[in-house]
Short mmCIF file of N, CA, C and O and ligand atoms in Angstrom, two decimals:
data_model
loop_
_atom_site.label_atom_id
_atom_site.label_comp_id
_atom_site.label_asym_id
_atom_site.label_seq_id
_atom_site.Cartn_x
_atom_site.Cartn_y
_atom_site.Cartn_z
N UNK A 1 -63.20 47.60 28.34
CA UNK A 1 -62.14 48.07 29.23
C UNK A 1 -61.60 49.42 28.75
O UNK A 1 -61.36 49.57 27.55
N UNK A 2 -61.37 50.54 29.74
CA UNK A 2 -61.13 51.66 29.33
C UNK A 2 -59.10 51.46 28.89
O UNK A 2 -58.16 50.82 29.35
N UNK A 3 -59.37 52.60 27.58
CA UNK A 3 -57.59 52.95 27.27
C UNK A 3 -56.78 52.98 28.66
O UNK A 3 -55.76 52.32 28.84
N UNK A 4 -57.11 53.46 29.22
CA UNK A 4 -56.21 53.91 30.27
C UNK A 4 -55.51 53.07 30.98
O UNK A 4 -54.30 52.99 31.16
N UNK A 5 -56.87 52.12 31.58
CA UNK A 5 -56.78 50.53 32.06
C UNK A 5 -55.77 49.64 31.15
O UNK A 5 -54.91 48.82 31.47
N UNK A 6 -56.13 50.03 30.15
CA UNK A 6 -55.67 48.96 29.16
C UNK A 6 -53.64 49.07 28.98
O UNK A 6 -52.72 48.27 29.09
N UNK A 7 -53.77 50.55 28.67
CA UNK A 7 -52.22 51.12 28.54
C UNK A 7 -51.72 50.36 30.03
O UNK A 7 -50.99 49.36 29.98
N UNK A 8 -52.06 50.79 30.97
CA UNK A 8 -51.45 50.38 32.24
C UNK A 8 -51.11 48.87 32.50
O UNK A 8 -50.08 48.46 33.04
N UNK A 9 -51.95 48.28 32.12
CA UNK A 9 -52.16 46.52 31.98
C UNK A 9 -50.68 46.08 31.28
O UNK A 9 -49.77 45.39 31.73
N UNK A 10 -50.85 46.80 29.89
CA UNK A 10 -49.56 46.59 28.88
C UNK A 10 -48.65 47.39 29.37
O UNK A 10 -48.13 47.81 28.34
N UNK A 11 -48.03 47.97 30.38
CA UNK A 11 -46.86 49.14 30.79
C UNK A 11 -46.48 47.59 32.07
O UNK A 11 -45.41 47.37 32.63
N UNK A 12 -47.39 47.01 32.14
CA UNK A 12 -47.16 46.19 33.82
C UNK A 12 -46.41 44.72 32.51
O UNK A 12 -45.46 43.96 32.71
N UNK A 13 -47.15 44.81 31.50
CA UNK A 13 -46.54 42.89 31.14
C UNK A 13 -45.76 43.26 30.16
O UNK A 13 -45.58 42.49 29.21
N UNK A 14 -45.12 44.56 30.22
CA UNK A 14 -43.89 44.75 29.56
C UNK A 14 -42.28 44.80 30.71
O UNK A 14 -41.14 44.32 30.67
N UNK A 15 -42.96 45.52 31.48
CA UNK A 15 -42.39 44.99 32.82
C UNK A 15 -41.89 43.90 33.23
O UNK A 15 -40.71 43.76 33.58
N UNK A 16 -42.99 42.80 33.22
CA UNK A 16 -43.02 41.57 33.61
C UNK A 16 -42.01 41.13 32.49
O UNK A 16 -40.86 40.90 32.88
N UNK A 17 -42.27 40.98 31.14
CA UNK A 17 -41.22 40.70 30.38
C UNK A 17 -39.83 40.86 30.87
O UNK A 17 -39.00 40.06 31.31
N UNK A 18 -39.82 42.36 30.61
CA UNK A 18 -38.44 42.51 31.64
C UNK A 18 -37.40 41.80 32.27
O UNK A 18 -36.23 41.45 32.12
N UNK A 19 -38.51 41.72 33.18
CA UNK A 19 -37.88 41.07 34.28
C UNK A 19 -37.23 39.29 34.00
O UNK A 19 -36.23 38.62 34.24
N UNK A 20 -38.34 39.20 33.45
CA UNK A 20 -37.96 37.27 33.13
C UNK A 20 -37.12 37.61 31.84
O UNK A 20 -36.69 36.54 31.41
N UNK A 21 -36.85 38.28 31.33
CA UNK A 21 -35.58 38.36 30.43
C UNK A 21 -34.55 38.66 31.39
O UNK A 21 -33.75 37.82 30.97
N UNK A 22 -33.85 39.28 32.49
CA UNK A 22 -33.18 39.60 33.07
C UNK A 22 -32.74 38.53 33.47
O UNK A 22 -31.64 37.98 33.40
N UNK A 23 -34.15 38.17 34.10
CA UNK A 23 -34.08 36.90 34.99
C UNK A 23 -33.24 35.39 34.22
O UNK A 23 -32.65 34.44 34.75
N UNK A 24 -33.51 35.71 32.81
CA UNK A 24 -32.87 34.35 32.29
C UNK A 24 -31.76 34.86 31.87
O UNK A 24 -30.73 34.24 32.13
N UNK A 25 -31.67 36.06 31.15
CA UNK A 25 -30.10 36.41 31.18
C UNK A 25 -28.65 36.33 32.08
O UNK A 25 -27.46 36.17 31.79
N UNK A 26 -29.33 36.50 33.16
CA UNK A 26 -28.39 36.79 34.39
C UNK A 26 -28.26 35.24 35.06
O UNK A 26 -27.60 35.09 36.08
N UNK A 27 -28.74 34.43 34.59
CA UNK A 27 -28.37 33.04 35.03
C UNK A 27 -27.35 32.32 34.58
O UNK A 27 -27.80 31.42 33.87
N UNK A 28 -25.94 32.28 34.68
CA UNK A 28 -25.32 31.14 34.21
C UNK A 28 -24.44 30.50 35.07
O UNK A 28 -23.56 30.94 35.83
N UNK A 29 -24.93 29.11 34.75
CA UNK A 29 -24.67 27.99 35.92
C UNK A 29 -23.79 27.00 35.31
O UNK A 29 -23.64 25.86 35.74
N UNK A 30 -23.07 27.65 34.01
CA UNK A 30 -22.29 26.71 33.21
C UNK A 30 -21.12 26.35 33.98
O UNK A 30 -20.80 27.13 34.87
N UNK A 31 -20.31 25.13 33.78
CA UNK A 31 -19.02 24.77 34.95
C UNK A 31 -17.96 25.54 33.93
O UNK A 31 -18.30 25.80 32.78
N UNK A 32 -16.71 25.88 34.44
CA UNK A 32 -15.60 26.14 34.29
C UNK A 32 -14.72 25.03 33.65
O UNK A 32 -14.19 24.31 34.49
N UNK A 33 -14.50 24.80 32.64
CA UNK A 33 -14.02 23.51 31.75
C UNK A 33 -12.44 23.35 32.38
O UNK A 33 -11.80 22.30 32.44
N UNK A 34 -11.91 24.92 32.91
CA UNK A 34 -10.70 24.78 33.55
C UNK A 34 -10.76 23.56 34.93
O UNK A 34 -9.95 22.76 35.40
N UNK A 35 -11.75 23.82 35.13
CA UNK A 35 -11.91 23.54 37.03
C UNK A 35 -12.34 22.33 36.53
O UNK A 35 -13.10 21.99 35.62
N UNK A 36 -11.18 21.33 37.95
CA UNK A 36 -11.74 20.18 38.73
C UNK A 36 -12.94 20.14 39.61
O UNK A 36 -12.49 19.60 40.62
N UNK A 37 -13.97 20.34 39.78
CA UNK A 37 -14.90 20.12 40.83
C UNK A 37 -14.80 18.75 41.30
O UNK A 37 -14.63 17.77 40.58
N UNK A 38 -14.91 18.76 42.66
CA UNK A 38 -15.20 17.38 42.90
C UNK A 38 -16.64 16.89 43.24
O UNK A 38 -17.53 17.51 43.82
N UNK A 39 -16.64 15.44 42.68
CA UNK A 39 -18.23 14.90 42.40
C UNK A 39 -19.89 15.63 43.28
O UNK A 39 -21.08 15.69 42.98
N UNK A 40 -19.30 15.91 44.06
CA UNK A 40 -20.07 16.14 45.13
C UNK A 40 -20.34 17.43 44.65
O UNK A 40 -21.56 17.58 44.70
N UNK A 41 -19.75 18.49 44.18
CA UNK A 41 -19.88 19.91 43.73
C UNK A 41 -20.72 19.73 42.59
O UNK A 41 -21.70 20.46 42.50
N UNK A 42 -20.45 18.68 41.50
CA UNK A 42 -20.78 18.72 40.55
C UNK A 42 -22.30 18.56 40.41
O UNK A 42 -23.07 19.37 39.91
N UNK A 43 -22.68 17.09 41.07
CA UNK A 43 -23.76 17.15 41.47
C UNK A 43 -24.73 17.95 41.52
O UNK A 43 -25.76 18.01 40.85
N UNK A 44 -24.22 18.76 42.65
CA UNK A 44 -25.06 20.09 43.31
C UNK A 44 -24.87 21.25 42.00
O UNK A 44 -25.61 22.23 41.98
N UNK A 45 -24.35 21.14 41.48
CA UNK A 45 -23.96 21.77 40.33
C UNK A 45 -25.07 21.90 38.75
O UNK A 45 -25.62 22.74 38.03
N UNK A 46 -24.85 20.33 38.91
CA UNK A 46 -26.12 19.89 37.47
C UNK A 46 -27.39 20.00 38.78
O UNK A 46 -27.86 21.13 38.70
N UNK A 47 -27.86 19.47 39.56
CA UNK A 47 -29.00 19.33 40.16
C UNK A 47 -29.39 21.38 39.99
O UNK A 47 -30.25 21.73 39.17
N UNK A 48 -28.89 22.11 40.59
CA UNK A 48 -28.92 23.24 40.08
C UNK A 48 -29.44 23.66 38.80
O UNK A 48 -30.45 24.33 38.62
N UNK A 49 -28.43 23.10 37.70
CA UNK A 49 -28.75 23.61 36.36
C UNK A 49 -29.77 23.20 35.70
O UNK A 49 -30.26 23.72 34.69
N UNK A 50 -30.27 21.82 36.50
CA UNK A 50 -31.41 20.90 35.60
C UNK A 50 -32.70 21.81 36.50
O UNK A 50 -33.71 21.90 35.80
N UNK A 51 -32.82 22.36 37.64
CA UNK A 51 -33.43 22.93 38.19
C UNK A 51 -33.87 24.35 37.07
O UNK A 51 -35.03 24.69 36.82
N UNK A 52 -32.99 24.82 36.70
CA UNK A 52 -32.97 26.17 36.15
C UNK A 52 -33.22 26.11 34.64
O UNK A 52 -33.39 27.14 33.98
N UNK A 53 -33.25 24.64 34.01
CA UNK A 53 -33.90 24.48 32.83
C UNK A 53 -35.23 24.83 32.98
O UNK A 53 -35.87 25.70 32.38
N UNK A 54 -35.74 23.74 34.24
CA UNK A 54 -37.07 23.61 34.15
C UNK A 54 -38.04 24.83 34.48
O UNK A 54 -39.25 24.82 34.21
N UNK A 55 -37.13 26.20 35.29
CA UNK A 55 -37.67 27.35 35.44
C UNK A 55 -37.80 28.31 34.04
O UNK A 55 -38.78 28.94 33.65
N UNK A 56 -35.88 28.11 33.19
CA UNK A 56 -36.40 28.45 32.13
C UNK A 56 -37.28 27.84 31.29
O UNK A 56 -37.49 28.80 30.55
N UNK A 57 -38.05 26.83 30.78
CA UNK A 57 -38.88 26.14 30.79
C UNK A 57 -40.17 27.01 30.93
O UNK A 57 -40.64 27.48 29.90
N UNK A 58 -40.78 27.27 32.16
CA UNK A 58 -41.23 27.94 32.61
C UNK A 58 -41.56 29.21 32.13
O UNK A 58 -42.53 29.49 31.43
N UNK A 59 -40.77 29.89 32.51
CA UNK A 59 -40.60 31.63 32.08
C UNK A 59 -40.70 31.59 30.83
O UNK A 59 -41.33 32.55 30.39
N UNK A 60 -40.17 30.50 29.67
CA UNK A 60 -40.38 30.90 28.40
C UNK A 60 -41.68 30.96 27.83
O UNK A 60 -42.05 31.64 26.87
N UNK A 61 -42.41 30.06 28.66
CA UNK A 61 -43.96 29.57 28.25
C UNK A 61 -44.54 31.46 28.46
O UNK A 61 -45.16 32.27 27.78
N UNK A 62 -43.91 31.45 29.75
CA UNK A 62 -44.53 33.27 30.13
C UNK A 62 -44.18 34.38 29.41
O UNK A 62 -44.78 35.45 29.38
N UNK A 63 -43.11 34.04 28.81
CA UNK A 63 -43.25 35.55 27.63
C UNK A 63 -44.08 34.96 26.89
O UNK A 63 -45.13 35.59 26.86
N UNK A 64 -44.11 33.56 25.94
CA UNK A 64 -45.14 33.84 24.83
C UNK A 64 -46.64 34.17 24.93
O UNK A 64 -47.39 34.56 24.03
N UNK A 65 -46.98 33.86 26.60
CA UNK A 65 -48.08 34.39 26.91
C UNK A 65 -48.38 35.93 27.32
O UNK A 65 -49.45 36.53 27.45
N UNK A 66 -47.20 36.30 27.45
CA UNK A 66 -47.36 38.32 27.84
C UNK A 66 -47.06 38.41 26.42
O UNK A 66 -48.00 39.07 25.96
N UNK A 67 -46.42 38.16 25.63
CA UNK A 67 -45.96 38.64 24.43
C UNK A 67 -47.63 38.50 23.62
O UNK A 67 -48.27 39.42 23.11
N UNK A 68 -47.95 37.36 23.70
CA UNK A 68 -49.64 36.91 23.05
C UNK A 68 -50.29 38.27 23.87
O UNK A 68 -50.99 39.07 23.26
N UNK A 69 -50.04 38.42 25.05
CA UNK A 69 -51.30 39.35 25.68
C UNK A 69 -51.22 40.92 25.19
O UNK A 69 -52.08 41.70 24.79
N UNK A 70 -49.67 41.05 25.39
CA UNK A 70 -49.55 42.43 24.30
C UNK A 70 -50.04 42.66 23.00
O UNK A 70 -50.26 43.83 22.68
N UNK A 71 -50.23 41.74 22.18
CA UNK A 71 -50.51 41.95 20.60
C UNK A 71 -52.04 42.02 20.95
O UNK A 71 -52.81 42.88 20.54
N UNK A 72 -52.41 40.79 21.93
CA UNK A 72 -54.04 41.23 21.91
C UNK A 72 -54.68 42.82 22.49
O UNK A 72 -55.86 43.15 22.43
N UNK A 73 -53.71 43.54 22.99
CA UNK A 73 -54.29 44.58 23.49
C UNK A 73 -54.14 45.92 22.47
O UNK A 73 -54.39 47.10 22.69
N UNK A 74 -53.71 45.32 21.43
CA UNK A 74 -52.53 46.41 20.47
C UNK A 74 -54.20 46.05 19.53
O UNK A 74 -54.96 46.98 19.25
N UNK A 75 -54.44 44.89 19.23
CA UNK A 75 -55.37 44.56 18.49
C UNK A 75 -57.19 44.71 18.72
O UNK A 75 -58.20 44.68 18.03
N UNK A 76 -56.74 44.91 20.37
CA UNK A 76 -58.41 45.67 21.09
C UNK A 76 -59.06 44.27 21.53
O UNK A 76 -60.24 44.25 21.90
N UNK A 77 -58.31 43.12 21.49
CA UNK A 77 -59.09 41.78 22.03
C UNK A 77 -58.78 41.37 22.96
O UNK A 77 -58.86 40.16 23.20
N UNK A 78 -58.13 42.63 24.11
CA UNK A 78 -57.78 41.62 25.41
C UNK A 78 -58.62 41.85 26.22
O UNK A 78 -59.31 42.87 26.25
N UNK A 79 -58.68 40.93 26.98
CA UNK A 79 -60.00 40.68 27.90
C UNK A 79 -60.71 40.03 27.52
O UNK A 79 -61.60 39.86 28.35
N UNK A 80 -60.91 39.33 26.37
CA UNK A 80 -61.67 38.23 25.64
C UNK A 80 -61.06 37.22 25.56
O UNK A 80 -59.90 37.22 25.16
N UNK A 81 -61.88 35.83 26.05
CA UNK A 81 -60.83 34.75 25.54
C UNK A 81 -60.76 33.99 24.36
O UNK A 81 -61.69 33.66 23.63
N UNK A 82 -59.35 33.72 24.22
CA UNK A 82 -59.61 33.17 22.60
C UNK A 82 -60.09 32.24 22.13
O UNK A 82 -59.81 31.83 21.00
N UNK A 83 -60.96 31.68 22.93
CA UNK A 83 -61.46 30.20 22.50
C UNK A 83 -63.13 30.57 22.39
O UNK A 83 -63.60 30.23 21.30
N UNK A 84 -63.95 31.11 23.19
CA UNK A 84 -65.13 31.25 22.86
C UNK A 84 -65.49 32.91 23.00
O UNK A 84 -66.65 33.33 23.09
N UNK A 85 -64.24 33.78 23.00
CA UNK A 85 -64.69 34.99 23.02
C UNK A 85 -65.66 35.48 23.89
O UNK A 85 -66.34 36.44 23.52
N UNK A 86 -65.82 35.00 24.92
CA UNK A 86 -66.46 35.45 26.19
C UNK A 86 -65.68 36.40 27.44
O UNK A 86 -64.64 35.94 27.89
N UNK A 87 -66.05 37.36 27.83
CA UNK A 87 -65.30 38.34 28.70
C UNK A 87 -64.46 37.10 29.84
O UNK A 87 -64.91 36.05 30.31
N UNK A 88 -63.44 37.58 29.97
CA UNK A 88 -62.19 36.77 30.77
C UNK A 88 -63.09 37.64 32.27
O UNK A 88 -63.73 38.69 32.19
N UNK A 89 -62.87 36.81 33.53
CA UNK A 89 -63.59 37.60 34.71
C UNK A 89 -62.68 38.70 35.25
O UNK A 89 -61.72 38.38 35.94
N UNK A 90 -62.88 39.75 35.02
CA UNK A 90 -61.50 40.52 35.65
C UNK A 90 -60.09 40.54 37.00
O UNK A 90 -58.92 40.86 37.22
N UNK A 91 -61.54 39.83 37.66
CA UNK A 91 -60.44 38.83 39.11
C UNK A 91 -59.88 38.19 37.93
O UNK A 91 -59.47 39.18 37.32
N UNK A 92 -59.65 37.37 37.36
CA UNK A 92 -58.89 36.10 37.03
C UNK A 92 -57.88 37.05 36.18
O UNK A 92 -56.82 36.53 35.83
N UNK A 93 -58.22 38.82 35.69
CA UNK A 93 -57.25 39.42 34.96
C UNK A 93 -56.37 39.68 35.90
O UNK A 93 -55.18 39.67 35.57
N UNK A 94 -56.62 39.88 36.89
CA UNK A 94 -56.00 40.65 37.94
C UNK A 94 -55.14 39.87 38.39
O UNK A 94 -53.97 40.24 38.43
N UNK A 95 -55.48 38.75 38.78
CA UNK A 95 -54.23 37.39 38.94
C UNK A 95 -53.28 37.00 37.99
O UNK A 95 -52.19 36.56 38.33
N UNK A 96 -53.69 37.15 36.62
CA UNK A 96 -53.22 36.85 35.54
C UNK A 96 -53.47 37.78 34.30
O UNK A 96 -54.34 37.55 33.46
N UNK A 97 -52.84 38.57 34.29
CA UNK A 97 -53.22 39.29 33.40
C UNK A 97 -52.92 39.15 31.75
O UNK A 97 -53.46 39.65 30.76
N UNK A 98 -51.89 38.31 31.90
CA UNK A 98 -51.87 37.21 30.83
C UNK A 98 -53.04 36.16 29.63
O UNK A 98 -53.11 35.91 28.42
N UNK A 99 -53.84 35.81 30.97
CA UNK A 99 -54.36 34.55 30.47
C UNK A 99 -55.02 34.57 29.27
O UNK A 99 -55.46 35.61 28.78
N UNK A 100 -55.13 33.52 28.79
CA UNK A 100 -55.80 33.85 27.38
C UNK A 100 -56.88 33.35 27.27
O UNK A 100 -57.56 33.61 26.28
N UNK A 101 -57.37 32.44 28.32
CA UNK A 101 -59.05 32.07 28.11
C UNK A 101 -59.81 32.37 29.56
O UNK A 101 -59.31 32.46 30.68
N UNK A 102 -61.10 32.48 29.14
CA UNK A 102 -61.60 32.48 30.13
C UNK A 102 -61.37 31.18 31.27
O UNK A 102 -60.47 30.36 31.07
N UNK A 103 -62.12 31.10 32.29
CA UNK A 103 -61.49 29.86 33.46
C UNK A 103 -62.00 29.04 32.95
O UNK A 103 -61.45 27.98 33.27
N UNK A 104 -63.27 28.79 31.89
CA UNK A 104 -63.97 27.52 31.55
C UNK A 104 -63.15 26.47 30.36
O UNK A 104 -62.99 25.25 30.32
N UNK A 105 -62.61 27.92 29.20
CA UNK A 105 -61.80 27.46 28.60
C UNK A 105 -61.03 26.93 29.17
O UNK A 105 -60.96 25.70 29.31
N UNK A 106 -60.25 27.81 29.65
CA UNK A 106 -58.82 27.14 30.72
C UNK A 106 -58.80 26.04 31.09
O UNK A 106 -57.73 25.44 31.03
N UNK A 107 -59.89 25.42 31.59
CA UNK A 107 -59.56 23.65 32.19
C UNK A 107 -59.91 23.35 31.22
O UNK A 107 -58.84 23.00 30.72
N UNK A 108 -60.82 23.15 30.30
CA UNK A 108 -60.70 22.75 29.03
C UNK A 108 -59.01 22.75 28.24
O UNK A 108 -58.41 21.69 28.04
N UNK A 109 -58.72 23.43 28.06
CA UNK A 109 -56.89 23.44 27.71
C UNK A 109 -56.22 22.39 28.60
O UNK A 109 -55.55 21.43 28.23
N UNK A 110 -56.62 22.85 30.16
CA UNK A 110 -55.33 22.10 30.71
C UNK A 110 -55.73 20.23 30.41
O UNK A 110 -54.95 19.28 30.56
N UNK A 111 -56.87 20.19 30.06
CA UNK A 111 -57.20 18.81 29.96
C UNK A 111 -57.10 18.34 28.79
O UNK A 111 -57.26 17.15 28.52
N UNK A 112 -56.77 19.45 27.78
CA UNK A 112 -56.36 18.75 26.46
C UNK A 112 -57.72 18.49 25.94
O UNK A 112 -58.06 17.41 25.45
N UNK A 113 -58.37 19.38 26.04
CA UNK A 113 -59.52 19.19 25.59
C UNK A 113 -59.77 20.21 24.18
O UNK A 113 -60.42 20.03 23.15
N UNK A 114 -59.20 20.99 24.51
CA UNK A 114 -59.25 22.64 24.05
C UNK A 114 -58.66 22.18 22.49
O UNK A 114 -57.83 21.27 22.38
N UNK A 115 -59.31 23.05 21.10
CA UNK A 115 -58.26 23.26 19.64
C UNK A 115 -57.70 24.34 19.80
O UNK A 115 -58.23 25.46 19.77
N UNK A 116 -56.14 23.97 20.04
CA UNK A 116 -55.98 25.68 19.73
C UNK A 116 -55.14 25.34 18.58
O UNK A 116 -54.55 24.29 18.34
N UNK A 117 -55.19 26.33 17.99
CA UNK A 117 -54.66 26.83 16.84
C UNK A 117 -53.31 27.64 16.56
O UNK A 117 -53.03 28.00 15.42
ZN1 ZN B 1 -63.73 30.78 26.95
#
């Protein structure tokens, strides 16, 4: 993969970082210890916040994977996946520019099949 490609790739999932830092910063759904809500608010309240765990949840899994994808590009191994070091398909970069294994690995992982280390 050319520098150029590569700089641009890492200028986009620093970006992306960004953003899901913003994105979790700028969330707070904590109640007001002053305030009565009534049950019905509250509800909608935690159903909300338990909602917004599970996104942060989420998003956190996604920086350590842009954060993983940055060091690999700093290190000249992105685009390879880390499990059998075989070229990642560039469609699947392009969707994900993240990912860290190729697609074969990949269901291998999601099935718990995968050592990672
Ligand atoms: Zn692989």
């Amino acid at each position: 993969m050319s520098k150029l490609k590569l700089a641009k790739i890492k200028d986009n999932l620093i970006k992306e970082r960004n953003l899901i830092l913003k994105k979790l910063g700028g969330n707070d759904l904590s109640v007001d210890p002053n305030e009565t809500p009534d049950p019905v608010d509250l509800a909608v309240r935690n159903y909300s916040k338990n909602v917004m765990l599970a996104v942060s949840e989420h998003e956190s899994k996604n920086l350590t994977m842009i954060a993983d994808a940055i060091e690999r590009i700093e290190d000249d191994e992105y685009g390879l996946c880390k499990n059998c070091e075989d070229e990642i398909n560039p469609k699947r970069l392009n969707a994900v520019p993240w990912a860290p294994y190729c697609i074969n690995c990949q269901e291998l992982q999601e099935k718990g099949l995968l050592d990672e280390n």
